[in-house]
């Protein structure tokens, strides 16, 4: 074994730095990100179906977005594209060592900053700024001792309360009630808490009086989240049914997502569009 005393200074510093580099935090689970793991890039392409001689035919794929991730997983850049292939928007997300999103910037297709959102997890608040740097709104989160969310409050740039959401939960369900700034009920979401099992959610929206229901959505997903169905009520001429199926890769990230539309004539769902995910990993 070569003594450290005999190593040149540059080699000694490199040897000492190597363990620290090896311990550098790599983030694989990011707040608000639908994808997880040591992702290098994600390419999304979409195709739609049309009828040809009575049969549904899948059209050509169109690039909709490309996301690239830093090797440490703490930066994500996503560029979305218009149908003509030109850049439509760019989003830059920054994360801390725990995977909390600490900043998000939104740029238009020309590269001009339109919005910047700064997260302060320790303070439980999120600040959103316009492209000119002026404050657009502030969101405050109040948590329980177990760190689950108890209440969120949204204020506009002038500090006026715009919206308030309160959570009530027990062993079987979680209910979020959202109120307008004047205190009237705006929306109520009831989620089942069947951890590891199928998921059921009921959402109701209310008129300005906070009493009259104006819409209702009931959605169900299987335990593996491969088949998601919903019924939206309060629409004319009647309820609107939706369905989505998902396929996953070995990292449990989406590889294919198919949306369906309800065919009243046949009484069945038929495919409407497909999103294909092409994901590369660092390892």
Coordinates of C-alpha atoms in Angstrom, one line a residue:
X1 CA 0.0 0.0 0.0
X2 CA 1.3 3.4 -0.9
X3 CA 1.5 5.8 2.0
X4 CA -0.6 9.0 1.8
X5 CA 2.6 10.9 2.7
X6 CA 4.2 9.9 -0.5
X7 CA 1.2 10.9 -2.7
X8 CA 1.4 14.2 -4.7
X9 CA -0.9 16.8 -3.2
X10 CA -3.3 16.8 -6.1
X11 CA -3.7 13.0 -5.9
X12 CA -4.2 13.2 -2.1
X13 CA -6.9 15.8 -2.5
X14 CA -8.7 13.7 -5.1
X15 CA -8.5 10.6 -2.9
X16 CA -10.0 12.5 0.0
X17 CA -12.7 14.0 -2.2
X18 CA -13.8 10.8 -3.7
X19 CA -15.7 9.5 -0.7
X20 CA -17.5 12.8 -0.3
X21 CA -18.5 12.7 -4.0
X22 CA -19.8 9.2 -3.6
X23 CA -22.0 10.3 -0.7
X24 CA -23.5 13.1 -2.8
X25 CA -27.3 13.0 -2.6
X26 CA -29.0 11.8 -5.8
X27 CA -32.7 12.5 -5.9
X28 CA -34.9 9.9 -7.6
X29 CA -38.3 10.9 -6.1
X30 CA -39.3 14.5 -6.9
X31 CA -42.3 16.3 -5.5
X32 CA -45.0 16.8 -8.2
X33 CA -43.1 14.8 -10.8
X34 CA -45.0 11.9 -12.4
X35 CA -41.8 10.1 -13.2
X36 CA -39.2 8.7 -10.7
X37 CA -35.9 7.0 -10.6
X38 CA -32.5 7.9 -12.2
X39 CA -34.0 9.4 -15.3
X40 CA -31.9 11.0 -17.9
X41 CA -34.6 12.0 -20.4
X42 CA -38.2 11.5 -21.2
X43 CA -39.7 12.0 -24.7
X44 CA -43.5 12.2 -25.0
X45 CA -45.3 11.6 -28.3
X46 CA -49.0 11.6 -28.9
X47 CA -51.2 10.2 -31.6
X48 CA -55.0 10.4 -32.1
X49 CA -57.5 8.1 -33.6
X50 CA -59.8 8.7 -36.6
X51 CA -62.3 6.7 -38.4
X52 CA -61.4 5.3 -41.9
X53 CA -64.1 3.3 -43.6
X54 CA -65.8 2.8 -40.3
X55 CA -62.7 1.5 -38.5
X56 CA -60.7 3.4 -35.9
X57 CA -57.1 4.0 -37.2
X58 CA -54.2 5.4 -35.1
X59 CA -52.6 8.4 -36.7
X60 CA -48.9 9.4 -36.9
X61 CA -47.1 10.3 -33.7
X62 CA -46.4 13.9 -32.8
X63 CA -43.7 15.1 -30.4
X64 CA -45.4 16.9 -27.5
X65 CA -42.6 17.4 -25.0
X66 CA -39.0 16.4 -24.0
X67 CA -37.7 16.4 -20.4
X68 CA -34.0 16.2 -19.4
X69 CA -32.8 15.6 -15.9
X70 CA -29.5 16.4 -14.2
X71 CA -27.4 13.4 -13.1
X72 CA -28.2 14.2 -9.4
X73 CA -31.9 14.4 -10.2
X74 CA -32.2 17.9 -8.7
X75 CA -32.9 19.8 -12.0
X76 CA -35.5 19.0 -14.6
X77 CA -36.0 21.0 -17.9
X78 CA -39.1 20.3 -19.9
X79 CA -39.8 21.7 -23.4
X80 CA -43.3 21.4 -24.9
X81 CA -43.9 21.6 -28.6
X82 CA -46.8 23.0 -30.8
X83 CA -48.3 20.8 -33.6
X84 CA -46.0 22.5 -36.1
X85 CA -42.9 21.4 -34.1
X86 CA -42.0 24.8 -32.7
X87 CA -41.2 25.2 -29.0
X88 CA -44.4 26.2 -27.1
X89 CA -43.1 26.6 -23.6
X90 CA -40.2 25.6 -21.3
X91 CA -40.4 24.7 -17.6
X92 CA -37.3 24.5 -15.3
X93 CA -37.8 22.7 -12.0
X94 CA -35.2 22.7 -9.1
X95 CA -35.3 20.3 -6.2
X96 CA -33.6 20.0 -2.8
X97 CA -31.9 16.9 -1.3
X98 CA -35.3 15.6 -0.1
X99 CA -36.9 15.9 -3.5
X100 CA -39.0 18.9 -2.5
X101 CA -39.4 21.3 -5.4
X102 CA -37.8 24.6 -4.4
X103 CA -38.3 26.6 -7.6
X104 CA -40.1 26.4 -10.9
X105 CA -39.7 28.8 -13.8
X106 CA -42.0 29.0 -16.9
X107 CA -40.8 30.5 -20.2
X108 CA -42.8 31.0 -23.3
X109 CA -41.8 29.7 -26.8
X110 CA -39.6 32.8 -27.3
X111 CA -37.7 32.1 -24.0
X112 CA -39.2 35.0 -22.1
X113 CA -39.9 34.4 -18.4
X114 CA -43.6 34.4 -17.7
X115 CA -43.8 33.0 -14.2
X116 CA -41.5 31.9 -11.3
X117 CA -42.7 29.9 -8.3
X118 CA -40.5 29.7 -5.2
X119 CA -41.2 27.0 -2.6
X120 CA -40.2 27.4 1.0
X121 CA -40.9 24.0 2.6
X122 CA -39.6 25.0 6.1
X123 CA -42.0 28.0 6.2
X124 CA -44.8 26.1 4.5
X125 CA -45.4 28.7 1.8
X126 CA -45.2 29.1 -1.9
X127 CA -44.6 32.4 -3.6
X128 CA -45.6 32.9 -7.3
X129 CA -44.2 35.8 -9.3
X130 CA -45.1 37.2 -12.6
X131 CA -42.5 37.6 -15.4
X132 CA -41.8 41.1 -14.3
X133 CA -41.0 40.0 -10.8
X134 CA -44.2 41.3 -9.2
X135 CA -45.9 38.9 -6.7
X136 CA -48.9 37.1 -8.2
X137 CA -50.0 35.1 -5.2
X138 CA -48.9 33.3 -1.9
X139 CA -50.0 29.9 -0.8
X140 CA -49.6 28.9 2.9
X141 CA -49.8 25.2 4.1
X142 CA -50.6 24.3 7.6
X143 CA -49.7 20.7 8.6
X144 CA -50.5 18.3 11.4
X145 CA -47.9 16.9 13.8
X146 CA -47.6 13.9 11.4
X147 CA -46.8 16.3 8.6
X148 CA -50.0 15.7 6.7
X149 CA -51.7 18.8 5.3
X150 CA -54.5 20.3 7.5
X151 CA -55.2 23.5 5.6
X152 CA -54.0 25.6 2.7
X153 CA -54.6 29.3 2.2
X154 CA -54.2 31.2 -1.1
X155 CA -53.7 35.0 -1.0
X156 CA -53.4 37.3 -4.0
X157 CA -50.4 39.6 -4.6
X158 CA -52.0 42.3 -2.4
X159 CA -52.4 39.8 0.5
X160 CA -56.2 39.3 0.2
X161 CA -57.4 35.8 0.9
X162 CA -58.7 34.2 -2.3
X163 CA -59.2 30.6 -1.4
X164 CA -59.0 28.3 1.7
X165 CA -59.0 24.5 1.8
X166 CA -59.5 22.5 4.9
X167 CA -58.8 18.7 5.3
X168 CA -60.7 16.3 7.5
X169 CA -59.6 12.6 7.6
X170 CA -60.1 9.3 9.4
X171 CA -58.9 5.8 8.8
X172 CA -61.0 5.4 5.7
X173 CA -61.3 8.7 3.9
X174 CA -59.8 12.2 3.4
X175 CA -62.1 15.1 2.7
X176 CA -60.9 18.4 1.3
X177 CA -63.4 21.3 1.5
X178 CA -62.4 24.4 -0.5
X179 CA -63.9 27.8 0.3
X180 CA -63.9 31.1 -1.6
X181 CA -62.4 34.2 -0.1
X182 CA -65.9 35.2 1.1
X183 CA -66.3 31.9 3.0
X184 CA -68.8 30.2 0.6
X185 CA -68.1 26.6 -0.3
X186 CA -66.6 26.1 -3.7
X187 CA -65.6 22.5 -4.0
X188 CA -65.5 19.3 -1.9
X189 CA -63.3 16.3 -2.7
X190 CA -63.7 13.0 -0.9
X191 CA -60.9 10.4 -1.3
X192 CA -61.0 6.8 -0.1
X193 CA -57.9 5.7 1.8
X194 CA -57.6 2.1 0.6
X195 CA -53.8 2.1 0.6
X196 CA -52.6 -0.6 -1.8
X197 CA -56.1 -1.2 -3.1
X198 CA -58.5 0.5 -5.5
X199 CA -59.0 4.2 -5.2
X200 CA -62.3 6.0 -5.2
X201 CA -62.8 9.8 -5.4
X202 CA -66.0 11.9 -5.4
X203 CA -65.8 15.7 -6.2
X204 CA -68.6 18.2 -6.0
X205 CA -68.6 21.8 -7.2
X206 CA -71.0 24.5 -5.9
X207 CA -72.5 27.7 -7.2
X208 CA -71.5 31.1 -5.8
X209 CA -74.1 30.7 -3.0
X210 CA -72.0 27.8 -1.7
X211 CA -75.0 25.6 -1.4
X212 CA -76.3 24.7 -4.9
X213 CA -74.4 21.8 -6.5
X214 CA -73.4 22.5 -10.1
X215 CA -71.2 19.5 -10.9
X216 CA -70.1 16.1 -9.7
X217 CA -67.3 13.8 -10.7
X218 CA -66.9 10.2 -9.5
X219 CA -63.7 8.5 -10.4
X220 CA -62.3 5.0 -9.7
X221 CA -58.9 3.4 -10.3
X222 CA -57.8 -0.1 -9.8
X223 CA -55.1 -1.0 -7.3
X224 CA -52.3 -1.0 -9.9
X225 CA -53.5 2.3 -11.5
X226 CA -53.8 0.7 -14.9
X227 CA -57.5 1.4 -15.5
X228 CA -59.0 4.7 -14.5
X229 CA -62.6 5.6 -15.1
X230 CA -64.8 8.6 -14.2
X231 CA -68.3 10.0 -14.7
X232 CA -68.8 13.8 -14.8
X233 CA -72.4 14.9 -14.0
X234 CA -73.9 18.4 -14.5
X235 CA -73.1 18.5 -18.2
X236 CA -75.6 18.7 -21.1
X237 CA -77.1 16.6 -22.6
X238 CA -76.1 14.1 -19.8
X239 CA -73.3 12.6 -17.8
X240 CA -69.9 12.5 -19.5
X241 CA -67.9 9.3 -19.1
X242 CA -64.1 9.1 -19.4
X243 CA -61.6 6.3 -19.2
X244 CA -57.8 6.1 -19.2
X245 CA -55.5 3.0 -19.3
X246 CA -51.8 3.1 -18.3
X247 CA -48.9 0.8 -19.0
X248 CA -45.6 1.0 -17.0
X249 CA -41.9 0.1 -17.6
X250 CA -39.7 -1.8 -15.1
X251 CA -39.1 1.4 -13.1
X252 CA -42.9 1.8 -12.7
X253 CA -42.9 4.8 -14.9
X254 CA -45.5 5.3 -17.6
X255 CA -44.7 3.9 -21.0
X256 CA -48.1 4.2 -22.6
X257 CA -51.2 6.1 -21.7
X258 CA -54.5 5.7 -23.7
X259 CA -57.5 8.0 -23.3
X260 CA -60.9 6.8 -24.4
X261 CA -64.2 8.5 -25.3
X262 CA -67.7 7.1 -24.7
X263 CA -69.6 6.0 -27.8
X264 CA -73.3 6.5 -27.0
X265 CA -74.4 4.5 -30.0
X266 CA -72.4 1.4 -29.1
X267 CA -72.5 1.9 -25.3
X268 CA -68.8 1.3 -25.1
X269 CA -65.5 3.2 -24.8
X270 CA -63.3 3.6 -27.8
X271 CA -59.7 4.9 -28.0
X272 CA -59.3 8.6 -28.7
X273 CA -55.6 9.3 -28.2
X274 CA -52.4 7.6 -27.0
X275 CA -49.3 9.1 -25.3
X276 CA -46.1 7.2 -25.7
X277 CA -43.2 7.7 -23.2
X278 CA -39.7 7.0 -24.3
X279 CA -37.5 7.1 -21.1
X280 CA -33.8 6.7 -20.8
X281 CA -32.0 6.2 -17.4
X282 CA -28.5 7.0 -16.1
X283 CA -28.3 3.5 -14.7

